[in-house]
Coordinates of C-alpha atoms in Angstrom, one line a residue:
X669 CA 122.9 71.0 103.5
X670 CA 120.4 73.3 105.2
X671 CA 118.2 75.4 103.0
X672 CA 117.6 79.1 104.0
X673 CA 115.0 81.0 102.1
X674 CA 114.9 84.8 102.6
X675 CA 111.9 86.6 101.3
X676 CA 113.0 90.1 100.4
X677 CA 116.2 91.3 98.8
X678 CA 116.5 94.7 100.6
X679 CA 118.7 95.8 103.4
X680 CA 117.3 93.3 105.9
X681 CA 117.2 90.3 103.6
X682 CA 120.7 90.9 102.2
X683 CA 122.1 91.5 105.7
X684 CA 120.8 88.2 106.8
X685 CA 122.4 86.4 103.8
X686 CA 125.7 88.2 104.3
X687 CA 125.8 87.5 108.0
X688 CA 125.1 83.8 107.5
X689 CA 127.9 83.6 105.0
X690 CA 130.3 85.4 107.4
X691 CA 129.2 82.9 110.1
X692 CA 130.4 80.0 107.9
X693 CA 127.0 78.4 107.9
X694 CA 126.9 75.5 105.4
X695 CA 123.6 76.3 103.7
X696 CA 122.0 76.9 100.4
X697 CA 120.8 80.5 100.7
X698 CA 118.1 81.7 98.4
X699 CA 116.8 85.2 98.3
X700 CA 113.5 85.8 96.6
X701 CA 112.9 89.4 95.5
X702 CA 110.0 90.8 93.5
X703 CA 112.3 92.8 91.2
X704 CA 115.7 92.1 89.6
X705 CA 117.1 95.2 91.4
X706 CA 117.0 97.0 94.7
X707 CA 115.9 100.6 94.9
X708 CA 117.5 102.3 98.0
X709 CA 115.1 104.3 100.2
X710 CA 116.8 107.0 102.4
X711 CA 117.7 109.5 99.6
X712 CA 114.7 109.1 97.3
X713 CA 113.2 112.5 98.3
X714 CA 116.3 114.2 96.7
X715 CA 115.1 112.9 93.3
X716 CA 112.6 115.8 93.5
X717 CA 115.4 118.4 93.6
X718 CA 117.7 116.6 91.2
X719 CA 120.4 116.1 93.8
X720 CA 120.0 112.4 93.6
X721 CA 119.8 110.1 90.6
X722 CA 118.6 106.6 90.1
X723 CA 122.0 105.3 88.9
X724 CA 123.4 106.0 92.4
X725 CA 120.7 104.3 94.4
X726 CA 119.7 101.3 92.3
X727 CA 121.6 98.0 92.6
X728 CA 121.4 94.7 90.9
X729 CA 122.3 91.3 92.4
X730 CA 125.2 90.1 90.2
X731 CA 127.8 90.6 92.9
X732 CA 125.6 89.1 95.5
X733 CA 125.3 85.9 93.4
X734 CA 129.1 85.7 93.1
X735 CA 129.3 85.5 96.9
X736 CA 127.3 82.3 96.8
X737 CA 123.7 83.6 97.3
X738 CA 121.1 82.4 94.9
X739 CA 118.7 85.3 94.0
X740 CA 115.3 84.4 92.5
X741 CA 113.1 87.1 90.9
X742 CA 109.4 86.4 91.8
X743 CA 106.5 87.4 94.0
X744 CA 105.8 85.3 97.0
X745 CA 102.1 84.7 97.3
X746 CA 101.9 81.9 99.9
X747 CA 103.8 80.5 102.9
X748 CA 103.0 77.2 104.4
X749 CA 104.9 77.1 107.8
X750 CA 103.5 73.7 108.8
X751 CA 105.1 72.1 105.7
X752 CA 108.0 74.5 105.3
X753 CA 107.0 75.7 101.8
X754 CA 107.1 79.0 100.1
X755 CA 105.2 79.5 96.8
X756 CA 106.0 82.2 94.3
X757 CA 105.1 83.3 90.8
X758 CA 106.8 85.2 88.1
X759 CA 110.5 85.9 87.4
X760 CA 112.4 86.2 84.2
X761 CA 110.7 85.0 81.0
X762 CA 113.0 82.0 80.9
X763 CA 112.0 80.7 84.3
X764 CA 108.6 82.4 84.9
X765 CA 105.6 80.6 86.3
X766 CA 104.7 79.1 89.7
X767 CA 107.5 77.7 91.9
X768 CA 107.7 76.1 95.3
X769 CA 110.6 76.3 97.6
X770 CA 111.3 74.0 100.6
X771 CA 113.2 75.5 103.6
X772 CA 114.8 74.6 106.9
X773 CA 114.8 78.3 107.9
X774 CA 112.6 81.0 106.5
X775 CA 113.4 84.6 107.0
X776 CA 110.6 87.0 106.1
X777 CA 111.9 90.5 105.1
X778 CA 109.4 91.5 102.4
X779 CA 109.2 95.2 103.3
X780 CA 105.9 97.0 103.4
X781 CA 102.8 97.3 101.2
X782 CA 101.2 100.7 100.6
X783 CA 97.5 100.1 101.2
X784 CA 95.0 102.8 100.4
X785 CA 92.1 100.4 100.1
X786 CA 90.4 101.7 103.2
X787 CA 90.1 105.2 101.6
X788 CA 86.9 106.0 99.7
X789 CA 87.7 106.9 96.1
X790 CA 91.2 105.4 96.2
X791 CA 90.6 102.9 93.5
X792 CA 89.2 105.5 91.1
X793 CA 91.7 108.3 91.8
X794 CA 94.8 106.3 92.7
X795 CA 96.5 107.8 89.6
X796 CA 96.4 111.2 91.4
X797 CA 98.3 109.8 94.4
X798 CA 102.0 110.6 94.2
X799 CA 104.9 110.0 96.7
X800 CA 108.6 109.7 97.0
X801 CA 108.6 105.9 97.6
X802 CA 107.7 104.5 94.2
X803 CA 110.2 105.3 91.4
X804 CA 107.4 106.0 88.9
X805 CA 105.3 108.1 91.2
X806 CA 108.3 110.2 92.4
X807 CA 109.2 111.0 88.8
X808 CA 105.6 112.2 88.1
X809 CA 105.7 114.2 91.4
X810 CA 108.9 115.9 90.4
X811 CA 107.6 116.7 86.9
X812 CA 104.5 118.4 88.3
X813 CA 106.3 120.3 91.0
X814 CA 108.8 121.7 88.4
X815 CA 106.1 122.6 85.8
X816 CA 103.1 123.9 87.8
X817 CA 102.8 127.7 88.0
X818 CA 100.3 127.9 90.9
X819 CA 98.0 125.8 93.1
X820 CA 97.8 123.8 96.3
X821 CA 100.1 120.9 97.3
X822 CA 98.7 118.5 99.9
X823 CA 101.2 116.2 101.6
X824 CA 99.9 113.4 103.7
X825 CA 101.4 111.1 106.4
X826 CA 99.3 108.1 107.7
X827 CA 99.1 106.7 111.2
X828 CA 102.5 105.5 112.4
X829 CA 104.3 103.2 112.0
X830 CA 105.2 103.6 108.4
X831 CA 108.5 103.3 106.5
X832 CA 110.9 106.2 106.8
X833 CA 109.3 108.4 109.4
X834 CA 110.5 111.8 108.1
X835 CA 109.6 111.2 104.4
X836 CA 106.4 113.3 104.4
X837 CA 108.1 116.3 106.1
X838 CA 111.0 115.8 103.7
X839 CA 108.6 115.8 100.8
X840 CA 106.9 119.0 102.0
X841 CA 110.2 120.9 102.6
X842 CA 111.8 119.8 99.3
X843 CA 108.8 120.8 97.3
X844 CA 109.0 124.1 99.1
X845 CA 112.7 124.4 98.1
X846 CA 111.9 123.6 94.4
X847 CA 109.1 126.2 94.3
X848 CA 111.4 128.8 95.9
X849 CA 114.1 128.0 93.4
X850 CA 111.7 128.5 90.6
X851 CA 110.5 131.8 92.0
X852 CA 106.9 130.7 92.3
X853 CA 106.6 129.8 96.0
X854 CA 104.2 132.7 96.7
X855 CA 101.7 131.3 94.2
X856 CA 101.4 128.0 96.1
X857 CA 99.8 126.7 99.3
X858 CA 101.5 123.7 100.9
X859 CA 99.4 121.8 103.4
X860 CA 100.8 118.9 105.4
X861 CA 98.0 116.7 106.8
X862 CA 99.2 114.2 109.4
X863 CA 97.2 111.4 110.9
X864 CA 99.4 111.5 114.0
X865 CA 99.3 114.1 116.8
X866 CA 102.7 115.4 115.6
X867 CA 105.0 115.0 112.7
X868 CA 107.2 111.9 112.6
X869 CA 109.7 111.2 114.1
X870 CA 108.5 112.8 117.3
X871 CA 112.0 113.6 118.5
X872 CA 112.2 116.4 115.8
X873 CA 108.6 117.4 115.7
X874 CA 109.3 120.7 117.4
X875 CA 112.0 121.5 114.9
X876 CA 109.7 120.7 112.0
X877 CA 106.9 122.8 113.4
X878 CA 109.2 125.8 113.7
X879 CA 110.6 125.3 110.3
X880 CA 107.1 125.0 108.8
X881 CA 106.1 128.3 110.5
X882 CA 109.1 130.0 108.8
X883 CA 108.5 128.4 105.4
X884 CA 104.7 129.0 105.5
X885 CA 103.8 125.3 105.3
X886 CA 100.5 124.6 106.9
X887 CA 100.3 121.7 109.4
X888 CA 97.1 119.9 110.2
X889 CA 97.5 117.0 112.8
X890 CA 95.3 114.3 114.1
X891 CA 93.5 114.1 110.8
X892 CA 93.2 110.9 108.7
X893 CA 92.2 111.1 105.1
X894 CA 89.1 109.1 104.5
X895 CA 88.2 110.1 100.9
X896 CA 90.0 111.1 97.8
X897 CA 88.2 112.9 94.9
X898 CA 89.5 114.2 91.6
X899 CA 90.8 117.4 93.1
X900 CA 90.1 117.1 96.9
X901 CA 90.6 115.0 100.0
X902 CA 88.3 114.7 103.0
X903 CA 89.4 113.8 106.5
X904 CA 87.5 111.6 108.9
X905 CA 86.3 114.6 110.8
X906 CA 84.8 116.1 107.6
X907 CA 87.4 118.7 106.7
X908 CA 87.8 119.1 102.9
X909 CA 91.1 120.2 101.3
X910 CA 91.4 120.9 97.6
X911 CA 94.6 119.9 95.8
X912 CA 96.4 120.4 92.5
X913 CA 99.2 118.1 93.6
X914 CA 98.7 115.2 96.1
X915 CA 101.8 113.7 97.7
X916 CA 100.2 111.1 99.8
X917 CA 101.7 108.1 101.6
X918 CA 99.2 105.3 102.0
X919 CA 98.9 103.3 105.3
X920 CA 101.6 100.6 105.5
X921 CA 101.2 96.9 106.3
X922 CA 103.0 93.6 105.6
X923 CA 102.0 91.7 102.4
X924 CA 98.7 89.8 102.7
X925 CA 100.4 86.3 102.5
X926 CA 101.6 87.0 106.1
X927 CA 98.1 87.2 107.5
X928 CA 96.9 84.3 105.3
X929 CA 99.6 82.1 106.7
X930 CA 98.6 83.0 110.3
X931 CA 102.0 84.7 110.9
X932 CA 100.5 88.1 111.9
X933 CA 97.9 90.7 111.1
X934 CA 99.3 94.0 109.9
X935 CA 102.9 93.0 110.8
X936 CA 104.8 89.7 111.3
X937 CA 104.6 88.5 114.8
X938 CA 108.0 87.9 116.6
X939 CA 108.9 86.8 120.1
X940 CA 110.8 90.0 120.9
X941 CA 113.2 92.5 119.5
X942 CA 116.2 90.3 120.0
X943 CA 114.5 87.0 119.2
X944 CA 113.0 87.4 115.8
X945 CA 111.5 84.0 115.6
X946 CA 107.7 83.6 115.1
X947 CA 106.0 82.7 118.4
X948 CA 104.7 79.4 116.9
X949 CA 107.6 78.4 114.6
X950 CA 111.3 78.2 115.5
X951 CA 112.2 78.0 111.8
X952 CA 110.4 81.2 110.7
X953 CA 112.0 84.5 111.5
X954 CA 111.2 88.1 110.5
X955 CA 113.4 91.2 109.9
X956 CA 113.1 94.7 108.6
X957 CA 110.0 96.9 108.1
X958 CA 107.5 94.1 108.1
X959 CA 108.5 92.8 111.5
X960 CA 106.3 93.8 114.5
X961 CA 108.9 95.7 116.5
X962 CA 108.5 98.6 118.9
X963 CA 110.8 100.8 116.9
X964 CA 110.7 103.1 113.9
X965 CA 110.7 101.6 110.5
X966 CA 113.9 102.7 108.9
X967 CA 117.0 101.4 107.3
X968 CA 119.1 101.2 110.4
X969 CA 116.5 99.3 112.4
X970 CA 116.0 96.9 109.4
X971 CA 119.8 96.3 109.4
X972 CA 119.9 95.7 113.2
X973 CA 116.9 93.4 113.3
X974 CA 118.4 91.4 110.4
X975 CA 121.6 90.9 112.4
X976 CA 119.6 89.6 115.4
X977 CA 117.7 87.2 113.1
X978 CA 120.9 85.9 111.5
X979 CA 122.5 85.5 115.0
X980 CA 119.6 83.4 116.1
X981 CA 119.9 81.1 113.1
X982 CA 123.7 80.7 113.8
X983 CA 122.9 80.0 117.4
X984 CA 120.4 77.3 116.5
X985 CA 122.9 75.7 114.2
X986 CA 125.5 75.6 117.0
X987 CA 127.9 78.0 115.3
X988 CA 129.9 80.5 117.3
X989 CA 129.9 83.5 115.1
X990 CA 127.8 86.4 116.3
X991 CA 127.4 89.8 114.6
X992 CA 127.8 92.7 117.1
X993 CA 124.4 94.5 117.3
X994 CA 122.2 96.6 119.5
X995 CA 119.2 98.8 118.7
X996 CA 120.3 102.4 118.3
X997 CA 120.5 104.7 115.4
X998 CA 121.5 108.1 114.1
X999 CA 119.6 109.6 111.2
X1000 CA 119.2 112.7 109.2
X1001 CA 116.0 114.3 107.9
X1002 CA 116.0 116.6 104.8
X1003 CA 114.5 120.0 105.5
X1004 CA 115.0 121.7 102.1
X1005 CA 116.6 125.1 101.7
X1006 CA 114.8 128.2 102.8
X1007 CA 116.8 130.3 100.3
X1008 CA 115.6 128.2 97.4
X1009 CA 119.0 126.7 96.6
X1010 CA 119.1 123.2 95.4
X1011 CA 121.5 122.3 98.2
X1012 CA 119.4 120.5 100.7
X1013 CA 120.0 121.0 104.4
X1014 CA 119.3 118.3 107.0
X1015 CA 118.8 118.0 110.7
X1016 CA 120.3 115.1 112.8
X1017 CA 118.3 112.9 115.2
X1018 CA 118.7 109.6 116.9
X1019 CA 117.3 107.1 119.4
X1020 CA 119.2 104.7 121.7
X1021 CA 117.0 101.8 122.6
X1022 CA 119.5 100.2 124.9
X1023 CA 118.2 102.5 127.7
X1024 CA 114.7 102.8 129.0
X1025 CA 113.1 105.1 128.2
X1026 CA 115.0 105.4 124.9
X1027 CA 117.6 108.2 124.9
X1028 CA 116.9 110.7 122.1
X1029 CA 119.5 113.0 120.5
X1030 CA 119.1 115.8 118.0
X1031 CA 120.8 118.8 116.5
X1032 CA 118.0 121.2 115.5
X1033 CA 120.3 123.3 113.4
X1034 CA 119.9 122.4 109.7
X1035 CA 123.2 121.7 108.0
X1036 CA 124.5 120.9 104.6
X1037 CA 127.0 118.6 106.2
X1038 CA 124.3 116.3 107.5
X1039 CA 122.9 115.8 103.9
X1040 CA 126.3 114.8 102.7
X1041 CA 126.8 112.5 105.7
X1042 CA 123.5 110.8 104.9
X1043 CA 124.6 110.2 101.4
X1044 CA 127.9 108.6 102.5
X1045 CA 126.0 106.4 105.0
X1046 CA 123.6 105.2 102.3
X1047 CA 126.4 104.5 99.8
X1048 CA 128.4 102.6 102.3
X1049 CA 125.4 100.3 103.0
X1050 CA 124.9 99.6 99.3
X1051 CA 128.6 98.8 98.8
X1052 CA 128.7 96.6 101.8
X1053 CA 125.6 94.5 100.9
X1054 CA 125.5 94.7 97.1
X1055 CA 129.2 94.8 96.3
X1056 CA 129.3 98.2 94.7

């Protein structure tokens, strides 16, 4: 029986596992995840307003295991593609320690690492860096936004690509909404510093710019943060911005074991968007945010790349099943609520990569309906892949 090892138990990793099962591949499928649960991403910013709760977006792997997928908790620290080995450490107390897995196929879907090591002062002041990605840091960010009476909030977006393109603008607008709801917005300055020439995703950058103008959120583009101090940041061009609250997304990259194994530098090398095999190894494939793809890093692209990866394995195994897939997505970006109600509005946007150049779509009118649609979309993914 073939052995398939999948590194990463998120949307991409679980999609690969589920598709291989649907394709009737006779294989021992093992998913290695660094945590015993999955923390869904798209609606995390709504934790700031209290419109989302952890119990709705955290899933465990019990139902996945009942489908016939073995889930191991541990951190992969080494891949040996020449000898088809994966090494990991950790896990539950009963089976902790160093382990080694052999594979016939390896699918790398580890997600991204937030890496602020290139920023002066990061190691010393990392505790000041909050965001909506990490469950602990988003809790602290929420607490500070709800308790502070005045000050300056700095929101930062690094150079693209990074996971969930609209997250920084969502953070800024949701903080604005909370402060309006509390009746203290006029006592705060909100500054969005962006390392890109416009906010991400570019398709709605004009919508965000106009919204920021109306909300009084200051936008600074083409500026990378180079230094963090106790209560200030400095950009590469020398501008200094004081902060009381710092909501900063660090630059993204794949885990270091990818580069150490010669499988890519910042991202995992692949042959192309539809052939997710590594250029040197037929039995090593990538999917999700860590794959080097010419697309945004979001849940829909992670899902679609995973289907292409699973289809390639089924093809190499001579099986006829193929999941229907193409690169195209529709998304929704939270934009807060200018009236200070904790009823977040969203704008719709999308990109169809089946045409060249990619065909963009958007509805610039913020709507409550789009926020509700995003919630239903996320919940359907979780139910489909995690069983509930």
